[in-house]
């Protein structure tokens, strides 16, 4: 897929094996936004947030935007910013960004 090619050309190596992630599409749904939906789940026994993108977001622009986000969040380390863990791709070419899970609602809810 374009995402994998983009990551390889950027020199990134932070893929997570999809088999290491567990979540239920119905009971673990957290919310949705412009580029995907978010679930809570587990990765290697740790609570994580899993942002699912792909298919309807699989335009060249969406993939480039996703890669840019990954490039930025991969470098961020601050106590007030959720910790980025990695990305994975499922057999249907949906792609996922995995981050630390913080149970305080959405950023929109916190700001308003």
mmCIF file of C-alpha atoms in Angstrom:
data_model
loop_
_atom_site.group_PDB
_atom_site.id
_atom_site.type_symbol
_atom_site.label_atom_id
_atom_site.label_comp_id
_atom_site.label_asym_id
_atom_site.label_seq_id
_atom_site.Cartn_x
_atom_site.Cartn_y
_atom_site.Cartn_z
ATOM 1 C CA UNK A 1 0.000 0.000 0.000
ATOM 2 C CA UNK A 2 1.009 3.660 -0.292
ATOM 3 C CA UNK A 3 1.368 3.911 3.464
ATOM 4 C CA UNK A 4 3.944 1.130 3.665
ATOM 5 C CA UNK A 5 5.911 2.603 0.746
ATOM 6 C CA UNK A 6 5.796 6.029 2.405
ATOM 7 C CA UNK A 7 7.099 4.667 5.690
ATOM 8 C CA UNK A 8 9.864 2.674 4.030
ATOM 9 C CA UNK A 9 10.984 5.649 1.953
ATOM 10 C CA UNK A 10 11.058 7.788 5.115
ATOM 11 C CA UNK A 11 13.264 5.234 6.885
ATOM 12 C CA UNK A 12 10.811 4.507 9.708
ATOM 13 C CA UNK A 13 10.773 1.174 11.470
ATOM 14 C CA UNK A 14 8.072 1.205 14.155
ATOM 15 C CA UNK A 15 5.523 -1.296 12.972
ATOM 16 C CA UNK A 16 3.453 -3.212 15.499
ATOM 17 C CA UNK A 17 2.312 -6.725 14.672
ATOM 18 C CA UNK A 18 -1.491 -6.569 14.248
ATOM 19 C CA UNK A 19 -1.760 -9.883 16.124
ATOM 20 C CA UNK A 20 -0.401 -8.170 19.264
ATOM 21 C CA UNK A 21 -3.348 -5.716 19.397
ATOM 22 C CA UNK A 22 -6.766 -6.580 20.806
ATOM 23 C CA UNK A 23 -9.928 -4.476 20.697
ATOM 24 C CA UNK A 24 -13.615 -4.924 19.970
ATOM 25 C CA UNK A 25 -15.086 -2.656 17.278
ATOM 26 C CA UNK A 26 -18.405 -2.332 19.157
ATOM 27 C CA UNK A 27 -17.587 -2.298 22.878
ATOM 28 C CA UNK A 28 -14.221 -0.487 22.663
ATOM 29 C CA UNK A 29 -15.324 2.421 20.425
ATOM 30 C CA UNK A 30 -14.166 5.773 21.862
ATOM 31 C CA UNK A 31 -14.990 8.297 19.120
ATOM 32 C CA UNK A 32 -14.450 9.431 15.555
ATOM 33 C CA UNK A 33 -13.032 12.369 13.672
ATOM 34 C CA UNK A 34 -12.025 13.677 10.292
ATOM 35 C CA UNK A 35 -9.517 10.954 9.515
ATOM 36 C CA UNK A 36 -10.753 7.890 11.354
ATOM 37 C CA UNK A 37 -12.219 6.294 14.443
ATOM 38 C CA UNK A 38 -10.616 5.579 17.810
ATOM 39 C CA UNK A 39 -10.896 2.492 19.989
ATOM 40 C CA UNK A 40 -9.443 1.592 23.344
ATOM 41 C CA UNK A 41 -7.575 -1.669 23.336
ATOM 42 C CA UNK A 42 -4.550 -3.556 24.545
ATOM 43 C CA UNK A 43 -1.109 -4.014 23.099
ATOM 44 C CA UNK A 44 1.119 -6.508 24.890
ATOM 45 C CA UNK A 45 -1.048 -6.130 28.012
ATOM 46 C CA UNK A 46 -0.918 -2.317 28.056
ATOM 47 C CA UNK A 47 -3.987 -0.093 27.573
ATOM 48 C CA UNK A 48 -3.684 1.833 24.321
ATOM 49 C CA UNK A 49 -5.735 4.056 22.039
ATOM 50 C CA UNK A 50 -6.013 2.722 18.491
ATOM 51 C CA UNK A 51 -6.863 5.178 15.712
ATOM 52 C CA UNK A 52 -8.152 3.326 12.646
ATOM 53 C CA UNK A 53 -7.775 4.907 9.218
ATOM 54 C CA UNK A 54 -7.880 3.581 5.693
ATOM 55 C CA UNK A 55 -10.274 2.711 2.853
ATOM 56 C CA UNK A 56 -12.305 5.923 2.729
ATOM 57 C CA UNK A 57 -9.209 7.831 3.893
ATOM 58 C CA UNK A 58 -6.913 6.047 1.415
ATOM 59 C CA UNK A 59 -6.305 8.996 -0.868
ATOM 60 C CA UNK A 60 -2.749 10.118 -1.591
ATOM 61 C CA UNK A 61 -3.354 13.238 0.494
ATOM 62 C CA UNK A 62 -4.744 11.273 3.463
ATOM 63 C CA UNK A 63 -1.788 8.875 3.399
ATOM 64 C CA UNK A 64 0.694 11.772 3.169
ATOM 65 C CA UNK A 65 -1.084 13.534 6.054
ATOM 66 C CA UNK A 66 -0.982 10.331 8.127
ATOM 67 C CA UNK A 67 2.750 9.920 7.481
ATOM 68 C CA UNK A 68 3.371 13.570 8.451
ATOM 69 C CA UNK A 69 1.490 13.043 11.715
ATOM 70 C CA UNK A 70 3.533 9.919 12.448
ATOM 71 C CA UNK A 71 6.781 11.777 11.701
ATOM 72 C CA UNK A 72 5.838 14.460 14.241
ATOM 73 C CA UNK A 73 4.353 12.332 17.033
ATOM 74 C CA UNK A 74 7.244 9.859 16.789
ATOM 75 C CA UNK A 75 9.562 12.633 18.006
ATOM 76 C CA UNK A 76 7.359 14.110 20.753
ATOM 77 C CA UNK A 77 8.219 13.334 24.362
ATOM 78 C CA UNK A 78 6.457 15.474 26.983
ATOM 79 C CA UNK A 79 4.344 14.613 30.041
ATOM 80 C CA UNK A 80 1.359 16.545 28.628
ATOM 81 C CA UNK A 81 1.373 14.764 25.249
ATOM 82 C CA UNK A 82 0.138 11.216 24.772
ATOM 83 C CA UNK A 83 2.926 8.785 24.010
ATOM 84 C CA UNK A 84 3.073 7.415 20.486
ATOM 85 C CA UNK A 85 3.665 3.634 20.345
ATOM 86 C CA UNK A 86 3.630 2.719 16.631
ATOM 87 C CA UNK A 87 1.527 1.827 13.595
ATOM 88 C CA UNK A 88 0.115 -1.346 12.120
ATOM 89 C CA UNK A 89 -1.812 -2.409 9.039
ATOM 90 C CA UNK A 90 -4.457 -5.132 8.893
ATOM 91 C CA UNK A 91 -5.016 -7.535 5.972
ATOM 92 C CA UNK A 92 -7.801 -5.280 4.613
ATOM 93 C CA UNK A 93 -5.351 -2.344 4.326
ATOM 94 C CA UNK A 94 -6.837 -0.382 7.192
ATOM 95 C CA UNK A 95 -4.022 1.309 9.057
ATOM 96 C CA UNK A 96 -3.816 2.125 12.744
ATOM 97 C CA UNK A 97 -1.865 4.540 14.902
ATOM 98 C CA UNK A 98 -1.327 3.188 18.411
ATOM 99 C CA UNK A 99 -0.813 5.609 21.309
ATOM 100 C CA UNK A 100 -1.002 5.707 25.071
ATOM 101 C CA UNK A 101 -4.626 5.590 26.297
ATOM 102 C CA UNK A 102 -5.765 8.441 28.539
ATOM 103 C CA UNK A 103 -9.263 8.114 29.947
ATOM 104 C CA UNK A 104 -10.174 11.815 30.178
ATOM 105 C CA UNK A 105 -12.445 12.203 27.152
ATOM 106 C CA UNK A 106 -11.635 13.953 23.906
ATOM 107 C CA UNK A 107 -9.488 17.031 23.513
ATOM 108 C CA UNK A 108 -12.623 18.875 22.332
ATOM 109 C CA UNK A 109 -14.442 17.961 25.570
ATOM 110 C CA UNK A 110 -11.487 19.017 27.726
ATOM 111 C CA UNK A 111 -11.198 22.396 25.998
ATOM 112 C CA UNK A 112 -14.900 23.153 26.147
#
